[in-house]
PDB file of C-alpha atoms in Angstrom:
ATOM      1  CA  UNK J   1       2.293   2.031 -14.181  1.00  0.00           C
ATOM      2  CA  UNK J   2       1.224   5.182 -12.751  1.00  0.00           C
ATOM      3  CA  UNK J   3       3.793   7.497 -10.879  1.00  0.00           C
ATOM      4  CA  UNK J   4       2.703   9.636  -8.267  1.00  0.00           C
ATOM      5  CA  UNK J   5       5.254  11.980  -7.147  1.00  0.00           C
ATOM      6  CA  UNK J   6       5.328  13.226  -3.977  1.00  0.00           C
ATOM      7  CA  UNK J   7       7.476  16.212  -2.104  1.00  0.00           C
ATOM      8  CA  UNK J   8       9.497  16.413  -0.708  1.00  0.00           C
ATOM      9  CA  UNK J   9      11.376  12.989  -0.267  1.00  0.00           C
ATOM     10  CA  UNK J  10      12.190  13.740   3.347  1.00  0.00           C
ATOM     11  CA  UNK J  11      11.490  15.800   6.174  1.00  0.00           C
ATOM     12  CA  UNK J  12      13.500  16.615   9.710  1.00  0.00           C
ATOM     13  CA  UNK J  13      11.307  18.661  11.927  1.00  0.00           C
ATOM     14  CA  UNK J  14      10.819  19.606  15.252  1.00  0.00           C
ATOM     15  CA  UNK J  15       8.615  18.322  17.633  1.00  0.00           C
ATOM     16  CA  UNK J  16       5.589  21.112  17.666  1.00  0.00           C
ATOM     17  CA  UNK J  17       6.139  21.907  14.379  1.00  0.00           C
ATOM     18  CA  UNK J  18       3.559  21.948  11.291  1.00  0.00           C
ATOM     19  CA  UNK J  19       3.919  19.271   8.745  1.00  0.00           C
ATOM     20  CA  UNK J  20       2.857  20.054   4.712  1.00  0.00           C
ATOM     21  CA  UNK J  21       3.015  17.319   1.841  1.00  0.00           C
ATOM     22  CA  UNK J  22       2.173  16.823  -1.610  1.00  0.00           C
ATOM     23  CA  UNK J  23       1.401  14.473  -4.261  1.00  0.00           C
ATOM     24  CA  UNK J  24       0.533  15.025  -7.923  1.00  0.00           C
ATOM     25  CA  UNK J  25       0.048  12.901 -10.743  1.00  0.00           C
ATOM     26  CA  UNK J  26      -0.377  13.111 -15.044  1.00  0.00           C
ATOM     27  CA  UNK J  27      -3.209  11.572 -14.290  1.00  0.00           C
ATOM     28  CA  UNK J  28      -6.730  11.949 -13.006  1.00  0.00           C
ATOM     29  CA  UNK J  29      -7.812  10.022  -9.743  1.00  0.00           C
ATOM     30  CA  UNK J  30     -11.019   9.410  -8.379  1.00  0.00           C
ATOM     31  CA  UNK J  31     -10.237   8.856  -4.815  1.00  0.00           C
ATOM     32  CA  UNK J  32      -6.949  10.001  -2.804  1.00  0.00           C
ATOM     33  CA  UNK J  33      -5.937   7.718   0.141  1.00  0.00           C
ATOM     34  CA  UNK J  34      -3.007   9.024   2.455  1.00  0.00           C
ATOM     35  CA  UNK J  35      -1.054   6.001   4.335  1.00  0.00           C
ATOM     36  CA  UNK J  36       1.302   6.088   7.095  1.00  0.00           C
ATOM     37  CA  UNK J  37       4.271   3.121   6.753  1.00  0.00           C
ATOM     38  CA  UNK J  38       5.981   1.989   9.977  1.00  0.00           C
ATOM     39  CA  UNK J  39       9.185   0.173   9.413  1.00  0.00           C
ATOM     40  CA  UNK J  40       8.516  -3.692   8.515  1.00  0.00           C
ATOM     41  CA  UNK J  41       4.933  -2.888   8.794  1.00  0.00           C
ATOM     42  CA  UNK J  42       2.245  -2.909   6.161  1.00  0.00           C
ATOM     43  CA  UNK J  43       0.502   0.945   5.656  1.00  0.00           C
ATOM     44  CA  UNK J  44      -2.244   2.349   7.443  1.00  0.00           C
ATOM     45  CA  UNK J  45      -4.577   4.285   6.003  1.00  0.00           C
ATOM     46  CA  UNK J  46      -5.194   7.805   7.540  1.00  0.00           C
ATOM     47  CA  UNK J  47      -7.511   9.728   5.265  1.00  0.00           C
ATOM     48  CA  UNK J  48      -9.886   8.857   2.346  1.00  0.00           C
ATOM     49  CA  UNK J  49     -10.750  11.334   0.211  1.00  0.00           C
ATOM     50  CA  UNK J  50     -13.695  10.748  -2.580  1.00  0.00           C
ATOM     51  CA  UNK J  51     -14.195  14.217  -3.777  1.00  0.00           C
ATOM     52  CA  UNK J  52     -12.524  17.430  -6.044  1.00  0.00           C
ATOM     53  CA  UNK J  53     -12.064  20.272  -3.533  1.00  0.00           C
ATOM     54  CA  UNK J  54     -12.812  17.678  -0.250  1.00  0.00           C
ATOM     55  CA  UNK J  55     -11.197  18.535   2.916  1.00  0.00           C
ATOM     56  CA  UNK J  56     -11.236  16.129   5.249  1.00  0.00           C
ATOM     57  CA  UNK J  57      -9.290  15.972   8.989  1.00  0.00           C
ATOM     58  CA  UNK J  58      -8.616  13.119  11.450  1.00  0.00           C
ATOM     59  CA  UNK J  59      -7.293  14.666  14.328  1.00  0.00           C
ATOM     60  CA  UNK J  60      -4.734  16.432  13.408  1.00  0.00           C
ATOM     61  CA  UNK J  61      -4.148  15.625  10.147  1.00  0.00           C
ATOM     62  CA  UNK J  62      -5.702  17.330   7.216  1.00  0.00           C
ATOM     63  CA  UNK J  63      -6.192  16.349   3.454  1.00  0.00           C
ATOM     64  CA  UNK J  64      -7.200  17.711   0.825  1.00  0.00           C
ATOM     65  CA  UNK J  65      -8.509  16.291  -2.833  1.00  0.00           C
ATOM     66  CA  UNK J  66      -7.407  18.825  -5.599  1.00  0.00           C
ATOM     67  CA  UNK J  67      -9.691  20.207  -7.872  1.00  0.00           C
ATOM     68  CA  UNK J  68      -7.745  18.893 -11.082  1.00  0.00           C
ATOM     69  CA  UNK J  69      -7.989  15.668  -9.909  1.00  0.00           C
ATOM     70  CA  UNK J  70      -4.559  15.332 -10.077  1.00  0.00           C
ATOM     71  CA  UNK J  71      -2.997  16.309  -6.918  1.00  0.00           C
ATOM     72  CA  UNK J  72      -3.466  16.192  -3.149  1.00  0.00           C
ATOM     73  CA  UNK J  73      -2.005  17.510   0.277  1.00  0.00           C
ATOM     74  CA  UNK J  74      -1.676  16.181   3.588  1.00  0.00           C
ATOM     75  CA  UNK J  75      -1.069  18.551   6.726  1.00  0.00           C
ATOM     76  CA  UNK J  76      -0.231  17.540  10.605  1.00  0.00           C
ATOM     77  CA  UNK J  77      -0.419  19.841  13.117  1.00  0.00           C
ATOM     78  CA  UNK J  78       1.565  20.440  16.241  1.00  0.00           C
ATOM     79  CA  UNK J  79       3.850  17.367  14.745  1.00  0.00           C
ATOM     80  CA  UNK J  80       5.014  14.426  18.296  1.00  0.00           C
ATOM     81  CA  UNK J  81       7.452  12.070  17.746  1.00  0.00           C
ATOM     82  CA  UNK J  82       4.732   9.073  16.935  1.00  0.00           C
ATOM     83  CA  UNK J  83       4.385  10.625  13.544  1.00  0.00           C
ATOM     84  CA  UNK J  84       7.500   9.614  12.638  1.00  0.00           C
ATOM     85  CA  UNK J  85       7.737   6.916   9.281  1.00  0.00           C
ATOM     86  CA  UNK J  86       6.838   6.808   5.739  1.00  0.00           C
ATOM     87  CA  UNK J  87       3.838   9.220   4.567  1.00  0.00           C
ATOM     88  CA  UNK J  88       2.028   7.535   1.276  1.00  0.00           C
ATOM     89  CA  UNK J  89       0.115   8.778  -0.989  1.00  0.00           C
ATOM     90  CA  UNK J  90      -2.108   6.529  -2.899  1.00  0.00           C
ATOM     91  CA  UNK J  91      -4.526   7.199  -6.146  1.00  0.00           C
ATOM     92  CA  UNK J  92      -7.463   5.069  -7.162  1.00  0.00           C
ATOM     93  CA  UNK J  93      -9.876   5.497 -10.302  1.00  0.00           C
ATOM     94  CA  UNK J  94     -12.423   4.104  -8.711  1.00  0.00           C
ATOM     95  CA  UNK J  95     -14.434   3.063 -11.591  1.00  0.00           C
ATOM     96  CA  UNK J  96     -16.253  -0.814 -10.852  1.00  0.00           C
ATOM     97  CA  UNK J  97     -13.535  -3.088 -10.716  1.00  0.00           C
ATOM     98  CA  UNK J  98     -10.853  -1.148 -10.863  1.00  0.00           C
ATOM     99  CA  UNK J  99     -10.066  -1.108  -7.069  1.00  0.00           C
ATOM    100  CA  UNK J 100      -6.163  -0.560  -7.842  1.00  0.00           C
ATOM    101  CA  UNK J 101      -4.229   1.956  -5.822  1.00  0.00           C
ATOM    102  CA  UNK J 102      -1.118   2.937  -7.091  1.00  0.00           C
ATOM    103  CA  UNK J 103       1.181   4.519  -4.478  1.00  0.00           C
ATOM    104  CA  UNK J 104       3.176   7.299  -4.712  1.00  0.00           C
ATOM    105  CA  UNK J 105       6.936   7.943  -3.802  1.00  0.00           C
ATOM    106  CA  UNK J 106       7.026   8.823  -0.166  1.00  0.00           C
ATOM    107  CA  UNK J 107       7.623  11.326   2.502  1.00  0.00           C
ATOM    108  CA  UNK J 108      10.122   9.585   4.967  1.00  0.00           C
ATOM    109  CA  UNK J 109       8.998  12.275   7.808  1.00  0.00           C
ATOM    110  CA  UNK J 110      11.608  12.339  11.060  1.00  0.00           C
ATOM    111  CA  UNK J 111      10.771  13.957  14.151  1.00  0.00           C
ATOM    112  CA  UNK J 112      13.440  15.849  16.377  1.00  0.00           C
ATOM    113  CA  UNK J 113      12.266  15.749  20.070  1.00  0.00           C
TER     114      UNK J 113
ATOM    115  CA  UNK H   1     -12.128  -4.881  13.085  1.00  0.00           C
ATOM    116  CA  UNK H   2     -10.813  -5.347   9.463  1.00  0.00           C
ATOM    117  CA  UNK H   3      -8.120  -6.954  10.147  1.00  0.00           C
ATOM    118  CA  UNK H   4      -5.954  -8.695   8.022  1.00  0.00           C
ATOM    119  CA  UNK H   5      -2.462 -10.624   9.115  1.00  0.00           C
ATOM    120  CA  UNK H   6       0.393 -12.099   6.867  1.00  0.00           C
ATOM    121  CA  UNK H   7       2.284 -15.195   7.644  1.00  0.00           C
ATOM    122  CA  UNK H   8       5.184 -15.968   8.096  1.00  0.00           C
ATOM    123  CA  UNK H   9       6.462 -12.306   8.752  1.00  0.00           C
ATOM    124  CA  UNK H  10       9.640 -12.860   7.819  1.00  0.00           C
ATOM    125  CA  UNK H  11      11.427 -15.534   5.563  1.00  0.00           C
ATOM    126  CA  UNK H  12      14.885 -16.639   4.630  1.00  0.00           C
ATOM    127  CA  UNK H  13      15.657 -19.624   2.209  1.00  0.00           C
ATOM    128  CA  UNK H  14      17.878 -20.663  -0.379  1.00  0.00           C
ATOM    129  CA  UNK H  15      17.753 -19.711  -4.198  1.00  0.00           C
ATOM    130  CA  UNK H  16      15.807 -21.956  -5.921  1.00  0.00           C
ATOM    131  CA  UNK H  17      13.268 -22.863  -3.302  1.00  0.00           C
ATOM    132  CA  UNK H  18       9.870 -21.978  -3.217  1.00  0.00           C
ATOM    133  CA  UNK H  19       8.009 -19.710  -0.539  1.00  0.00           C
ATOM    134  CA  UNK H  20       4.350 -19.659   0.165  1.00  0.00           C
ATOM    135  CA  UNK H  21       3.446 -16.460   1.473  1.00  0.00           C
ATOM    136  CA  UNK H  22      -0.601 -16.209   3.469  1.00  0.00           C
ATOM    137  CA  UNK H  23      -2.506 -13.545   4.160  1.00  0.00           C
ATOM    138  CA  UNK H  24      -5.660 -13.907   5.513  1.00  0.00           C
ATOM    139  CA  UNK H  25      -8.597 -11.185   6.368  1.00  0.00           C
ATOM    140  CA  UNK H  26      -9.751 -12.234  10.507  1.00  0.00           C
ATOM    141  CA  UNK H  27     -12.704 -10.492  10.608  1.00  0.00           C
ATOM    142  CA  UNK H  28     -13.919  -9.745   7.559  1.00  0.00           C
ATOM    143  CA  UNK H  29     -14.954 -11.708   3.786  1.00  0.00           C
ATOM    144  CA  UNK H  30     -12.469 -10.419   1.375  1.00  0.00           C
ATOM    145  CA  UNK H  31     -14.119 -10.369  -1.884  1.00  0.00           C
ATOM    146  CA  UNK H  32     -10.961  -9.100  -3.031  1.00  0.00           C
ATOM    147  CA  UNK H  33      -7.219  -9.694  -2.142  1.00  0.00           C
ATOM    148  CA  UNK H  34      -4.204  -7.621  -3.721  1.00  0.00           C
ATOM    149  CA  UNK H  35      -0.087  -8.144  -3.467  1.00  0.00           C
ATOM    150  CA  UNK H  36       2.257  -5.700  -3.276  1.00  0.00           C
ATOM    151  CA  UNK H  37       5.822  -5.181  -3.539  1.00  0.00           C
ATOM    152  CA  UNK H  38       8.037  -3.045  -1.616  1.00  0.00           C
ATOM    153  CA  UNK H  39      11.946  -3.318  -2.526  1.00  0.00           C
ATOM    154  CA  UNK H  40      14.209  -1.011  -0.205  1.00  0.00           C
ATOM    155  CA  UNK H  41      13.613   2.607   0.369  1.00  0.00           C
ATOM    156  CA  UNK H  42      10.952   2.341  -2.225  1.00  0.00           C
ATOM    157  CA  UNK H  43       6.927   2.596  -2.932  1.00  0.00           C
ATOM    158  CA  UNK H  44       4.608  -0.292  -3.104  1.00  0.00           C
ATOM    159  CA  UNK H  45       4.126  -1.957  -6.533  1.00  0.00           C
ATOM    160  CA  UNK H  46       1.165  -3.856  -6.992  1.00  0.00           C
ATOM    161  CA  UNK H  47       1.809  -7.299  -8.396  1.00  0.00           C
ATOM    162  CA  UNK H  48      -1.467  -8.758  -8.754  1.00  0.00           C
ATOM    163  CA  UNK H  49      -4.815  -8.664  -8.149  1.00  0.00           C
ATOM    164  CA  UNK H  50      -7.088 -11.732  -6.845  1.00  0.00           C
ATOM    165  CA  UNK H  51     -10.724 -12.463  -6.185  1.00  0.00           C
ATOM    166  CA  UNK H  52     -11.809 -15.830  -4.734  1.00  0.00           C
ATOM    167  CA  UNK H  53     -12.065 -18.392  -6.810  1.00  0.00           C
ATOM    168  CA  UNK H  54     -10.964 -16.680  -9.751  1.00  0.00           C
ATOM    169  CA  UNK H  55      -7.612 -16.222 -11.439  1.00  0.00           C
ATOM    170  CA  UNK H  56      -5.551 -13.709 -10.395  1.00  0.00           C
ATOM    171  CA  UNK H  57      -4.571 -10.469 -13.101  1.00  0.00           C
ATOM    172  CA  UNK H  58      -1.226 -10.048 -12.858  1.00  0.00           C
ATOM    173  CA  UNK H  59       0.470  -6.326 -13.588  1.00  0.00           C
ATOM    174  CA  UNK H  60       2.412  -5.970 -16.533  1.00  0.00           C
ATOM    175  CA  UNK H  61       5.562  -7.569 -16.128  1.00  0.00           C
ATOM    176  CA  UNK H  62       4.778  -9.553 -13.055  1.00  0.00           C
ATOM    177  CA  UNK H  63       5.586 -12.807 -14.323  1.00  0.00           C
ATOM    178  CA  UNK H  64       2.326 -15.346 -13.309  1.00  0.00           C
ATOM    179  CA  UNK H  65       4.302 -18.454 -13.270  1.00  0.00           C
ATOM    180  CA  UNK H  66       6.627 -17.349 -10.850  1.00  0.00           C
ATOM    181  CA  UNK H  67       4.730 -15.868  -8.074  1.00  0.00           C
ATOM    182  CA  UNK H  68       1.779 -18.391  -7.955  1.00  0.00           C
ATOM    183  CA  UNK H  69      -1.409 -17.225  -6.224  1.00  0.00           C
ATOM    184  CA  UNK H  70      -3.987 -18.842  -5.002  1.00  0.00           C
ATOM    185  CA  UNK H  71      -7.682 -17.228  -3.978  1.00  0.00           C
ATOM    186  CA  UNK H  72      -9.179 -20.117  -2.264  1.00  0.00           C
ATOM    187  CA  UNK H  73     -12.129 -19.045   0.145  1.00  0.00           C
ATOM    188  CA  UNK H  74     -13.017 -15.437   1.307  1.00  0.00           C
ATOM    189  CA  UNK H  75     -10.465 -14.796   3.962  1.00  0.00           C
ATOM    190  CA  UNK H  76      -7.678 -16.420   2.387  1.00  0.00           C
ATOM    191  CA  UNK H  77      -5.255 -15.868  -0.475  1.00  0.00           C
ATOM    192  CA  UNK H  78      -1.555 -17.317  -0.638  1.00  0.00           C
ATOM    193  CA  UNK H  79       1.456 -16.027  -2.861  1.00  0.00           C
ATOM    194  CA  UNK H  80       4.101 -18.279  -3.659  1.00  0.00           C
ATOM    195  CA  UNK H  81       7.453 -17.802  -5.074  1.00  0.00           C
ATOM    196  CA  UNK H  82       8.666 -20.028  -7.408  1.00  0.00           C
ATOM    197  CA  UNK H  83      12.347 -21.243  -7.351  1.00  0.00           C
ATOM    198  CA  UNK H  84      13.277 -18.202  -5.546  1.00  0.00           C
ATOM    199  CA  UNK H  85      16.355 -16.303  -6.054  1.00  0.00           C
ATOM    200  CA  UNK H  86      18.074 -13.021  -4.476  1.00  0.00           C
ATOM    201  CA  UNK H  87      16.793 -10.151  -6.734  1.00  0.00           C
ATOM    202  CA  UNK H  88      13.456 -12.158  -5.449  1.00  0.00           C
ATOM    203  CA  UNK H  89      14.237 -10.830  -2.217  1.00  0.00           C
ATOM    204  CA  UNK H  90      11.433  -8.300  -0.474  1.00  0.00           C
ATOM    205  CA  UNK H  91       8.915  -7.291   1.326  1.00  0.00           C
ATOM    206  CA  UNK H  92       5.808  -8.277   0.359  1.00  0.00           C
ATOM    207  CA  UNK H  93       2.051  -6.938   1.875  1.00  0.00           C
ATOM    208  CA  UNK H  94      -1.209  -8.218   0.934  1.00  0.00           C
ATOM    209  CA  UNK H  95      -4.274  -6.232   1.239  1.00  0.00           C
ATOM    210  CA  UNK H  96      -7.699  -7.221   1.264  1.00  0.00           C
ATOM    211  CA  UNK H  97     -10.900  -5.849   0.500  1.00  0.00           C
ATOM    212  CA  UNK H  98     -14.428  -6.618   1.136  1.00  0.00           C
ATOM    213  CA  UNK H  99     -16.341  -3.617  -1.147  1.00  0.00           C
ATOM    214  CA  UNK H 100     -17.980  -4.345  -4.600  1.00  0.00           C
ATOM    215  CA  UNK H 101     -15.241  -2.508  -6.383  1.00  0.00           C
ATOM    216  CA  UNK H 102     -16.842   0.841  -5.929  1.00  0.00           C
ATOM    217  CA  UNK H 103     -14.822   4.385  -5.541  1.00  0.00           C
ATOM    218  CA  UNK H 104     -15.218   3.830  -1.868  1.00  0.00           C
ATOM    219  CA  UNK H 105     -14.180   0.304  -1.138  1.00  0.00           C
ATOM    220  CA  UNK H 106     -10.937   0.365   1.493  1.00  0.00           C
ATOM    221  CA  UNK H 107      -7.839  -1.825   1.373  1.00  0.00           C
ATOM    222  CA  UNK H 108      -7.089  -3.133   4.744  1.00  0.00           C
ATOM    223  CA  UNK H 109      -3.254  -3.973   4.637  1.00  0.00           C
ATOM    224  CA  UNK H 110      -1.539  -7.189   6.243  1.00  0.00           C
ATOM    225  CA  UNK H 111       1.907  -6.580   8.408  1.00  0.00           C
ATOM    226  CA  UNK H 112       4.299  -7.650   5.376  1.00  0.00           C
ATOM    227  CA  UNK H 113       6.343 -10.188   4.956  1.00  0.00           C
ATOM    228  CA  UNK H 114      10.172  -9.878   4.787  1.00  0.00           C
ATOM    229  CA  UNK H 115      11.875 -12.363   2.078  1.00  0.00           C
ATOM    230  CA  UNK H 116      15.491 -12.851   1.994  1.00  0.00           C
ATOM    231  CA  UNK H 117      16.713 -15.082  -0.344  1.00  0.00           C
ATOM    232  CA  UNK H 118      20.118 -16.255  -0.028  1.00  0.00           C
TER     233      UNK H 118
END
């Protein structure tokens, strides 16, 4: 399948502190989802992005949709403890029935109050 | 709303049993339903995908007979696991969809379910 690497693996940060990750991919994607993973819970999604170049923010997150198609960023702000868990990426084609995401690696993000 | 929930939400049982799995979309027609894996530490895997009253399309090397699913109405798929045994052992979410299969359709994801086989 498709592997979607993201960076870094793992992050230990303190509370108040800015948050950056990435995710890139050989191939092109349509539409970028980020996810956040709770432990023994199923992912939630936090942004959808459906456009090269789109920026999009929910609070105070921020993703972006590279313009090769092949990567994308997500940013939090002024990082609380809630954000802690598992930060996935996901990539979609998005042609008619081909709704599959595949998911990338993971940012396990920990933070220090 | 879209709100999807998995039962049970967690499992044990003995190799060689079989486990059905439900997930089922509470507010919302799922036109389409989709199973993940997630072994430790790792990222979801999708195992198949399902729309209702169709057969599912299984991922290469996601063996059919095995892990058994069933579409049968719009806010209901099941995944069962065939004479389970301990490499079987996961967590599994569902996800469901209710788009046409556009760019823009959203997968709402169930709570998991935690297998341990023993």
């Amino acid at each position: 399948g498709q592997q979607l690497n993201q960076s870094p693996q793992s992050m230990f940060i303190q509370e108040g502190e800015d948050v950056s990750m990435n995710c890139t991919s050989s191939s092109i994607f349509n539409t970028w989802l980020w996810y956040k993973q709770e432990p023994g819970e199923g992912p939630v999604l936090l942004i959808a992005l459906y456009k090269a170049g789109e920026l999009t923010s929910n609070g105070r997150l921020t993703a972006q949709f590279g313009i090769t198609r092949k990567d994308s960023f997500l940013n939090i702000s002024a990082s609380i403890p809630s954000d802690v868990g598992i930060y996935f990426c996901a990539g979609r084609r998005g042609q008619t029935g081909a709704n599959n995401l595949f998911f990338g690696t993971g940012t396990r993000l920990t933070v220090i109050p | 709303g879209a709100v999807v929930s998995q039962h049970p939400s967690r499992v044990i049982c003995k190799s060689g049993t079989s486990v059905k799995i439900e997930c089922r979309s509470l507010d919302f027609q799922a036109t389409t339903m989709f199973w993940y894996r997630q072994f430790p530490k790792q990222s979801l895997m999708l195992m198949a995908t399902s729309n209702e009253g169709s057969k599912a399309t299984y991922e290469q090397g996601v063996e059919k007979d095995k892990f058994l699913i069933n579409h049968a109405s719009l806010t209901l798929s099941t995944l069962t696991v065939t004479s389970a045994h301990p490499e079987d052992s996961s967590f599994y979410i569902c996800s469901a969809s209710f788009g046409a299969g556009s760019s823009t359709d959203t997968q709402y994801f169930g709570p998991g379910t935690r297998l341990t086989v023993l």
